[in-house]
Coordinates of N, CA, C and O in Angstrom, one line a residue:
M133 N -51.9 -46.1 28.0 CA -52.6 -44.8 27.6 C -52.2 -43.8 28.7 O -52.5 -44.0 29.9
I134 N -51.7 -42.7 28.2 CA -51.5 -41.6 29.1 C -52.6 -40.6 29.4 O -53.1 -40.1 28.2
I135 N -52.9 -40.4 30.5 CA -53.9 -39.5 30.8 C -53.5 -38.0 31.0 O -52.4 -37.8 31.7
P136 N -53.9 -37.0 30.2 CA -53.4 -35.8 30.2 C -53.4 -35.1 31.7 O -54.4 -35.3 32.4
L137 N -52.3 -34.6 32.2 CA -52.2 -33.9 33.6 C -53.4 -32.9 33.7 O -54.0 -32.9 34.8
S138 N -53.9 -32.2 32.8 CA -54.8 -31.2 32.9 C -56.3 -31.9 33.3 O -57.1 -31.4 34.0
W139 N -56.4 -33.0 32.4 CA -57.7 -33.7 32.6 C -57.7 -34.3 34.2 O -58.8 -34.4 35.0
M140 N -56.5 -34.8 34.7 CA -56.5 -35.5 36.0 C -56.8 -34.3 37.2 O -57.3 -34.5 38.0
M141 N -56.2 -33.2 36.9 CA -56.3 -32.0 37.9 C -57.8 -31.6 37.7 O -58.4 -31.3 38.9
M142 N -58.5 -31.6 36.7 CA -59.9 -31.2 36.6 C -60.7 -32.2 37.3 O -61.6 -31.8 37.9
V143 N -60.4 -33.5 37.2 CA -61.1 -34.7 37.9 C -61.0 -34.5 39.4 O -61.9 -34.4 40.1
R144 N -59.8 -34.2 39.9 CA -59.5 -34.1 41.3 C -60.4 -33.1 41.9 O -60.9 -33.3 43.1
N145 N -60.6 -32.0 41.2 CA -61.3 -30.8 41.8 C -62.9 -30.8 41.5 O -63.7 -30.0 41.9
N146 N -63.3 -31.9 40.9 CA -64.8 -31.9 40.4 C -65.5 -33.1 40.8 O -66.6 -33.5 40.1
I147 N -65.2 -33.7 41.9 CA -65.9 -34.9 42.3 C -67.3 -34.6 42.9 O -67.4 -33.7 43.8
K148 N -68.3 -35.1 42.2 CA -69.6 -34.9 42.7 C -70.6 -35.9 42.1 O -70.5 -36.1 41.0
F149 N -71.3 -36.4 43.1 CA -72.3 -37.6 42.4 C -73.6 -36.9 41.9 O -74.2 -35.9 42.4
N150 N -73.8 -37.5 40.8 CA -75.0 -37.1 40.0 C -76.0 -38.2 39.8 O -75.6 -39.3 39.1
V151 N -77.0 -38.2 40.4 CA -78.1 -39.2 40.5 C -78.5 -39.6 39.0 O -78.8 -40.7 38.8
A152 N -78.8 -38.6 38.3 CA -79.4 -38.7 36.9 C -78.5 -39.5 36.0 O -78.9 -40.6 35.3
Y153 N -77.2 -39.2 36.0 CA -76.2 -39.9 35.3 C -76.1 -41.5 35.7 O -75.9 -42.4 35.0
F154 N -76.0 -41.6 37.1 CA -75.9 -42.9 37.6 C -77.0 -43.7 37.1 O -76.9 -45.0 37.0
R155 N -78.3 -43.2 37.3 CA -79.5 -44.0 37.0 C -79.4 -44.5 35.4 O -79.8 -45.5 35.1
L156 N -78.9 -43.5 34.6 CA -78.8 -43.7 33.2 C -77.8 -44.8 33.0 O -78.0 -45.7 32.1
A157 N -76.6 -44.7 33.6 CA -75.5 -45.6 33.6 C -76.1 -47.0 34.1 O -75.9 -48.1 33.2
S158 N -76.7 -47.1 34.9 CA -77.3 -48.4 35.7 C -78.2 -49.0 34.5 O -78.2 -50.1 34.3
F159 N -79.0 -48.2 33.9 CA -80.0 -48.6 32.9 C -79.3 -49.1 31.8 O -79.6 -50.4 31.2
I160 N -78.3 -48.5 31.3 CA -77.6 -48.9 30.2 C -76.8 -50.1 30.4 O -76.6 -50.9 29.7
F161 N -76.4 -50.2 31.6 CA -75.6 -51.4 32.0 C -76.4 -52.6 32.0 O -75.9 -53.8 31.7
I162 N -77.6 -52.7 32.4 CA -78.7 -53.6 32.3 C -79.0 -54.0 31.0 O -78.9 -55.3 30.7
I163 N -79.1 -53.1 30.2 CA -79.4 -53.4 28.7 C -78.3 -54.1 28.1 O -78.4 -55.1 27.5
E164 N -77.0 -53.5 28.4 CA -75.8 -54.2 27.9 C -75.6 -55.6 28.3 O -75.2 -56.5 27.7
T165 N -75.8 -55.7 29.6 CA -75.8 -57.2 30.2 C -76.8 -58.1 29.6 O -76.6 -59.2 29.2
L166 N -77.9 -57.6 29.4 CA -79.1 -58.4 28.6 C -78.6 -58.8 27.2 O -78.8 -59.9 26.6
I167 N -78.1 -57.8 26.6 CA -77.5 -58.1 25.2 C -76.4 -59.0 25.1 O -76.5 -60.0 24.5
A168 N -75.4 -59.1 26.1 CA -74.3 -59.9 26.2 C -74.8 -61.3 26.5 O -74.4 -62.3 25.9
L169 N -75.9 -61.4 27.3 CA -76.3 -62.8 27.7 C -77.2 -63.5 26.9 O -77.3 -64.6 26.8
Y170 N -78.3 -62.6 26.3 CA -79.2 -63.1 25.5 C -79.4 -63.0 24.0 O -80.3 -63.4 23.3
I171 N -78.6 -62.1 23.5 CA -78.7 -61.7 22.1 C -77.5 -62.1 21.4 O -76.4 -61.6 21.8
N172 N -77.7 -62.9 20.3 CA -76.4 -63.2 19.7 C -76.9 -63.0 18.1 O -77.2 -64.0 17.3
D173 N -77.1 -62.0 17.7 CA -77.6 -61.6 16.3 C -76.5 -60.8 15.5 O -75.3 -60.9 16.1
S174 N -76.8 -60.3 14.3 CA -75.7 -59.6 13.5 C -76.0 -58.2 13.5 O -75.2 -57.5 12.9
I175 N -76.8 -57.6 14.5 CA -77.0 -56.1 14.4 C -77.0 -55.7 15.8 O -76.1 -54.8 15.9
I176 N -77.9 -56.0 16.7 CA -77.9 -55.4 18.0 C -76.6 -55.7 18.9 O -75.9 -54.8 19.4
R177 N -76.2 -56.9 18.9 CA -75.0 -57.3 19.8 C -73.8 -56.5 19.2 O -73.0 -56.0 19.8
P178 N -73.4 -56.6 17.8 CA -72.1 -56.1 17.5 C -72.2 -54.6 17.3 O -71.3 -53.9 17.6
Y179 N -73.5 -53.9 16.9 CA -73.4 -52.6 16.6 C -74.0 -51.7 17.7 O -73.3 -50.8 18.2
I180 N -75.2 -52.1 18.0 CA -75.9 -51.3 19.0 C -75.2 -51.5 20.4 O -75.0 -50.5 21.2
G181 N -74.7 -52.6 20.8 CA -74.0 -52.9 21.9 C -72.7 -51.8 22.2 O -72.5 -51.5 23.1
D182 N -72.0 -51.7 20.9 CA -70.8 -51.0 20.9 C -71.2 -49.6 20.9 O -70.4 -48.7 21.5
V183 N -72.2 -49.0 20.4 CA -72.7 -47.6 20.4 C -72.9 -47.5 21.9 O -72.6 -46.4 22.5
L184 N -73.8 -48.3 22.6 CA -74.1 -48.1 23.9 C -73.1 -48.2 24.9 O -73.1 -47.5 25.9
V185 N -71.9 -48.9 24.7 CA -70.9 -49.0 25.7 C -70.1 -47.8 25.8 O -69.8 -47.3 27.1
V186 N -69.9 -47.0 24.9 CA -69.3 -45.6 25.0 C -70.3 -44.7 25.8 O -69.8 -43.9 26.6
I187 N -71.6 -44.8 25.5 CA -72.4 -44.0 26.3 C -72.5 -44.4 27.7 O -72.7 -43.5 28.6
L188 N -72.5 -45.7 28.0 CA -72.4 -46.2 29.3 C -71.2 -45.7 30.1 O -71.3 -45.2 31.3
I189 N -70.0 -45.8 29.5 CA -68.7 -45.3 30.2 C -68.9 -43.8 30.5 O -68.4 -43.3 31.5
Y190 N -69.3 -42.9 29.5 CA -69.6 -41.4 29.7 C -70.4 -41.3 30.9 O -70.1 -40.6 31.8
C191 N -71.6 -41.9 30.9 CA -72.6 -41.7 31.9 C -72.0 -42.0 33.2 O -72.4 -41.4 34.3
F192 N -71.2 -43.2 33.3 CA -70.7 -43.6 34.6 C -69.6 -42.6 35.0 O -69.7 -42.3 36.3
I193 N -68.8 -42.1 34.2 CA -67.9 -41.0 34.6 C -68.7 -39.8 35.0 O -68.3 -39.3 36.1
K194 N -69.6 -39.3 34.4 CA -70.5 -38.1 34.7 C -71.2 -38.4 36.1 O -71.7 -37.4 36.6
S195 N -71.5 -39.7 36.4 CA -72.1 -40.1 37.7 C -71.4 -39.5 38.9 O -71.9 -39.2 40.0
F196 N -70.0 -39.5 38.8 CA -69.3 -39.2 39.9 C -68.3 -37.9 39.8 O -67.6 -37.3 40.8
L197 N -68.3 -37.3 38.5 CA -67.4 -36.2 38.4 C -68.1 -35.3 37.6 O -68.9 -35.5 36.5
D198 N -68.1 -34.0 37.9 CA -68.7 -32.9 37.3 C -67.7 -32.3 36.3 O -67.0 -31.3 36.8
V199 N -67.7 -32.9 35.3 CA -66.5 -32.4 34.2 C -67.2 -32.0 32.9 O -68.4 -32.3 32.6
K200 N -66.6 -31.3 32.1 CA -67.0 -30.8 30.9 C -67.2 -32.0 29.9 O -66.7 -33.0 29.9
V201 N -68.5 -31.6 29.0 CA -68.8 -32.7 28.0 C -67.7 -33.1 27.1 O -67.4 -34.4 27.1
L202 N -67.1 -32.1 26.4 CA -66.3 -32.5 25.3 C -65.0 -33.3 25.8 O -64.6 -34.2 25.3
P203 N -64.3 -32.7 26.7 CA -63.1 -33.6 27.2 C -63.6 -34.9 27.8 O -62.8 -35.9 27.5
T204 N -64.6 -35.1 28.4 CA -64.9 -36.3 28.9 C -65.3 -37.2 27.7 O -64.9 -38.3 27.7
A205 N -66.0 -36.8 26.8 CA -66.4 -37.5 25.7 C -65.2 -38.0 24.8 O -65.0 -39.2 24.4
L206 N -64.1 -37.1 24.6 CA -63.0 -37.4 23.9 C -62.2 -38.4 24.8 O -61.8 -39.4 24.1
F207 N -62.1 -38.3 26.0 CA -61.5 -39.3 26.9 C -62.1 -40.8 26.6 O -61.4 -41.6 26.6
V208 N -63.5 -40.7 26.8 CA -64.1 -42.1 26.5 C -63.8 -42.7 25.1 O -63.6 -43.9 25.0
L209 N -63.9 -41.8 24.1 CA -63.6 -42.3 22.8 C -62.2 -42.8 22.7 O -61.9 -43.9 22.2
L210 N -61.1 -42.1 23.5 CA -59.7 -42.5 23.3 C -59.6 -43.9 24.2 O -58.9 -44.8 23.7
F211 N -60.3 -44.1 25.2 CA -60.4 -45.3 26.1 C -60.9 -46.5 25.0 O -60.2 -47.5 25.0
A212 N -62.0 -46.2 24.4 CA -62.6 -47.1 23.5 C -61.6 -47.5 22.3 O -61.5 -48.6 22.0
F213 N -61.1 -46.6 21.9 CA -59.9 -46.9 20.7 C -58.8 -47.7 21.4 O -58.3 -48.6 20.7
T214 N -58.3 -47.5 22.5 CA -57.3 -48.2 23.2 C -57.8 -49.6 23.4 O -56.9 -50.5 23.1
V215 N -59.0 -49.9 23.9 CA -59.6 -51.2 24.0 C -59.4 -51.9 22.7 O -58.9 -53.1 22.4
E216 N -59.9 -51.3 21.6 CA -60.0 -52.0 20.3 C -58.6 -52.2 19.8 O -58.4 -53.2 19.2
F217 N -57.6 -51.4 20.0 CA -56.3 -51.6 19.6 C -55.6 -52.7 20.5 O -55.1 -53.6 19.8
L218 N -56.1 -52.9 21.7 CA -55.6 -54.0 22.5 C -56.2 -55.3 21.7 O -55.6 -56.4 21.9
Q219 N -57.5 -55.3 21.4 CA -58.0 -56.4 20.6 C -57.1 -56.7 19.4 O -56.8 -57.8 19.1
Y220 N -56.7 -55.6 18.7 CA -55.8 -55.8 17.6 C -54.4 -56.7 18.0 O -54.0 -57.6 17.2
L221 N -54.0 -56.4 19.2 CA -52.8 -57.1 19.7 C -53.1 -58.4 20.3 O -52.3 -59.0 20.8
N222 N -54.3 -58.9 20.3 CA -54.8 -60.2 20.8 C -54.5 -60.2 22.4 O -54.0 -61.2 22.8
I223 N -54.9 -59.1 23.1 CA -54.4 -59.0 24.7 C -55.1 -60.0 25.4 O -54.5 -60.6 26.3
V224 N -56.2 -60.6 25.0 CA -57.0 -61.7 25.7 C -56.1 -62.9 25.8 O -56.0 -63.4 26.9
E225 N -55.7 -63.2 24.6 CA -54.8 -64.4 24.4 C -53.5 -64.2 25.3 O -52.9 -65.1 25.8
K226 N -52.8 -63.0 25.0 CA -51.5 -62.7 25.7 C -51.6 -62.8 27.2 O -50.6 -63.1 27.9
L227 N -52.8 -62.4 27.7 CA -53.0 -62.4 29.2 C -53.5 -63.9 29.6 O -53.7 -64.0 30.8
G228 N -53.8 -64.7 28.7 CA -54.2 -66.1 29.1 C -55.7 -66.1 29.5 O -56.0 -67.1 30.3
L229 N -56.3 -65.1 29.1 CA -57.8 -65.1 29.6 C -58.7 -65.7 28.5 O -60.0 -65.3 28.5
Q230 N -58.2 -66.3 27.3 CA -59.2 -66.7 26.3 C -60.3 -67.6 26.8 O -61.4 -67.7 26.1
S231 N -60.0 -68.3 27.8 CA -61.1 -69.2 28.4 C -62.1 -68.6 29.2 O -63.1 -69.1 29.6
S232 N -61.9 -67.3 29.5 CA -62.9 -66.6 30.5 C -63.9 -65.7 29.6 O -63.6 -64.9 28.8
K233 N -65.2 -66.2 29.8 CA -66.3 -65.7 29.1 C -66.4 -64.2 29.4 O -66.8 -63.4 28.7
I234 N -66.2 -63.8 30.8 CA -66.4 -62.5 31.1 C -65.1 -61.6 30.3 O -65.6 -60.6 29.9
A235 N -63.9 -62.1 30.5 CA -62.9 -61.3 29.7 C -63.2 -61.1 28.3 O -63.0 -60.0 27.8
T236 N -63.5 -62.1 27.6 CA -63.6 -62.0 26.2 C -64.8 -61.2 25.9 O -64.8 -60.6 24.8
T237 N -65.9 -61.2 26.7 CA -67.0 -60.3 26.5 C -66.7 -58.8 26.7 O -67.0 -58.1 25.9
I238 N -66.1 -58.6 27.9 CA -65.7 -57.2 28.3 C -64.6 -56.7 27.3 O -64.8 -55.5 26.8
I239 N -63.6 -57.4 27.2 CA -62.5 -56.8 26.4 C -62.6 -57.1 24.9 O -62.3 -56.2 24.2
G240 N -63.3 -58.1 24.5 CA -63.4 -58.6 23.1 C -62.2 -59.3 22.7 O -61.1 -59.3 23.4
T241 N -62.4 -59.7 21.5 CA -61.2 -60.7 21.0 C -60.8 -60.2 19.5 O -59.7 -60.9 19.1
S242 N -61.5 -59.5 19.0 CA -61.2 -59.2 17.4 C -61.3 -57.7 17.2 O -62.3 -57.1 17.4
F243 N -60.1 -57.3 16.6 CA -60.3 -55.7 16.1 C -61.3 -55.5 15.0 O -61.3 -56.6 14.2
S244 N -61.8 -54.5 14.8 CA -62.7 -54.3 13.7 C -62.8 -52.6 13.6 O -63.2 -51.9 14.5
W245 N -62.7 -52.3 12.2 CA -62.9 -50.7 12.0 C -64.2 -50.5 12.1 O -64.6 -49.3 12.6
I246 N -65.3 -51.3 12.1 CA -66.7 -51.1 12.3 C -66.8 -50.7 13.8 O -67.7 -49.7 14.0
D247 N -66.3 -51.3 14.6 CA -66.4 -51.2 16.0 C -65.9 -49.6 16.3 O -66.4 -48.9 17.1
I248 N -64.8 -49.2 15.7 CA -64.3 -47.8 15.8 C -65.3 -46.9 15.4 O -65.7 -45.9 16.2
L249 N -66.0 -47.3 14.2 CA -67.1 -46.2 13.8 C -68.3 -46.3 14.6 O -68.8 -45.2 15.0
T250 N -68.7 -47.4 15.3 CA -69.7 -47.3 16.4 C -69.5 -46.5 17.5 O -70.3 -46.0 18.2
Y251 N -68.2 -46.7 18.1 CA -67.8 -45.8 19.1 C -67.9 -44.3 18.8 O -68.2 -43.6 19.6
I252 N -67.5 -44.0 17.5 CA -67.7 -42.6 17.1 C -69.2 -42.2 17.1 O -69.5 -41.1 17.5
V253 N -69.9 -43.0 16.6 CA -71.3 -42.8 16.5 C -71.9 -42.6 17.9 O -72.6 -41.7 18.3
G254 N -71.6 -43.3 18.9 CA -72.0 -43.2 20.3 C -71.6 -42.1 20.9 O -72.4 -41.4 21.6
I255 N -70.4 -41.6 20.6 CA -69.7 -40.3 21.2 C -70.5 -39.1 20.4 O -70.8 -38.1 21.2
I256 N -70.8 -39.2 19.2 CA -71.6 -38.1 18.7 C -73.0 -38.0 19.2 O -73.5 -36.9 19.5
I257 N -73.6 -39.0 19.6 CA -74.8 -39.2 20.2 C -74.7 -38.4 21.5 O -75.6 -37.6 22.0
V258 N -73.8 -38.9 22.3 CA -73.5 -38.3 23.7 C -73.4 -36.7 23.5 O -74.0 -35.9 24.3
I259 N -72.4 -36.2 22.7 CA -72.3 -34.8 22.4 C -73.5 -34.1 22.1 O -73.8 -33.0 22.6
S260 N -74.2 -34.6 21.1 CA -75.5 -34.1 20.7 C -76.5 -34.0 21.7 O -77.2 -32.8 21.8
V261 N -76.7 -35.1 22.6 CA -77.8 -35.0 23.5 C -77.3 -34.1 24.6 O -78.3 -33.3 25.1
E262 N -76.2 -34.0 25.0 CA -75.6 -33.1 26.0 C -75.8 -31.7 25.7 O -76.3 -30.9 26.3
Y263 N -75.5 -31.3 24.5 CA -75.5 -29.9 24.0 C -76.9 -29.5 23.7 O -77.4 -28.2 24.0
F264 N -77.7 -30.5 23.4 CA -79.2 -30.2 23.3 C -79.9 -29.8 24.7 O -80.5 -28.9 24.8
F265 N -79.5 -30.7 25.6 CA -80.1 -30.4 27.0 C -79.5 -29.2 27.6 O -80.2 -28.5 28.3
Q266 N -78.2 -28.9 27.3 CA -77.5 -27.7 27.9 C -78.3 -26.5 27.1 O -78.5 -25.4 27.9
K267 N -78.5 -26.6 25.9 CA -79.3 -25.4 25.2 C -80.5 -25.1 25.9 O -81.0 -24.1 25.9
E268 N -81.2 -26.2 26.2 CA -82.6 -26.1 26.8 C -82.5 -25.5 28.1 O -83.6 -24.7 28.5
K269 N -81.4 -25.7 28.9 CA -81.4 -25.0 30.2 C -81.1 -23.5 30.0 O -81.4 -22.6 30.4

């Protein structure tokens, strides 16, 4: 995946720690970990977990960078799409990581169009919440 030069320049000039985003990212990470370890159902793990993962990545980025909402959200969405495409290519097996529980959980093992949809839903939630709170300020 090629990161646009303009985004890289924006990142370099906007390093700033944000406690609120870091706390939210930490909280979502704990939820995601609990889902991965203890929930094996047909709704929460495959759908809610995928919605939350893009929100987690977004919050993690915003924890350390003071960057605009839309470019960051689109970057996260492209990242999620890239990971999903790598699943389509069976990257876990090609890297010889199929026996690693951590690798198969984090990277995933099977492509799904539903996952693409859940990532889009997660990013729509991010953008909606961000613009709601920006409007309130």
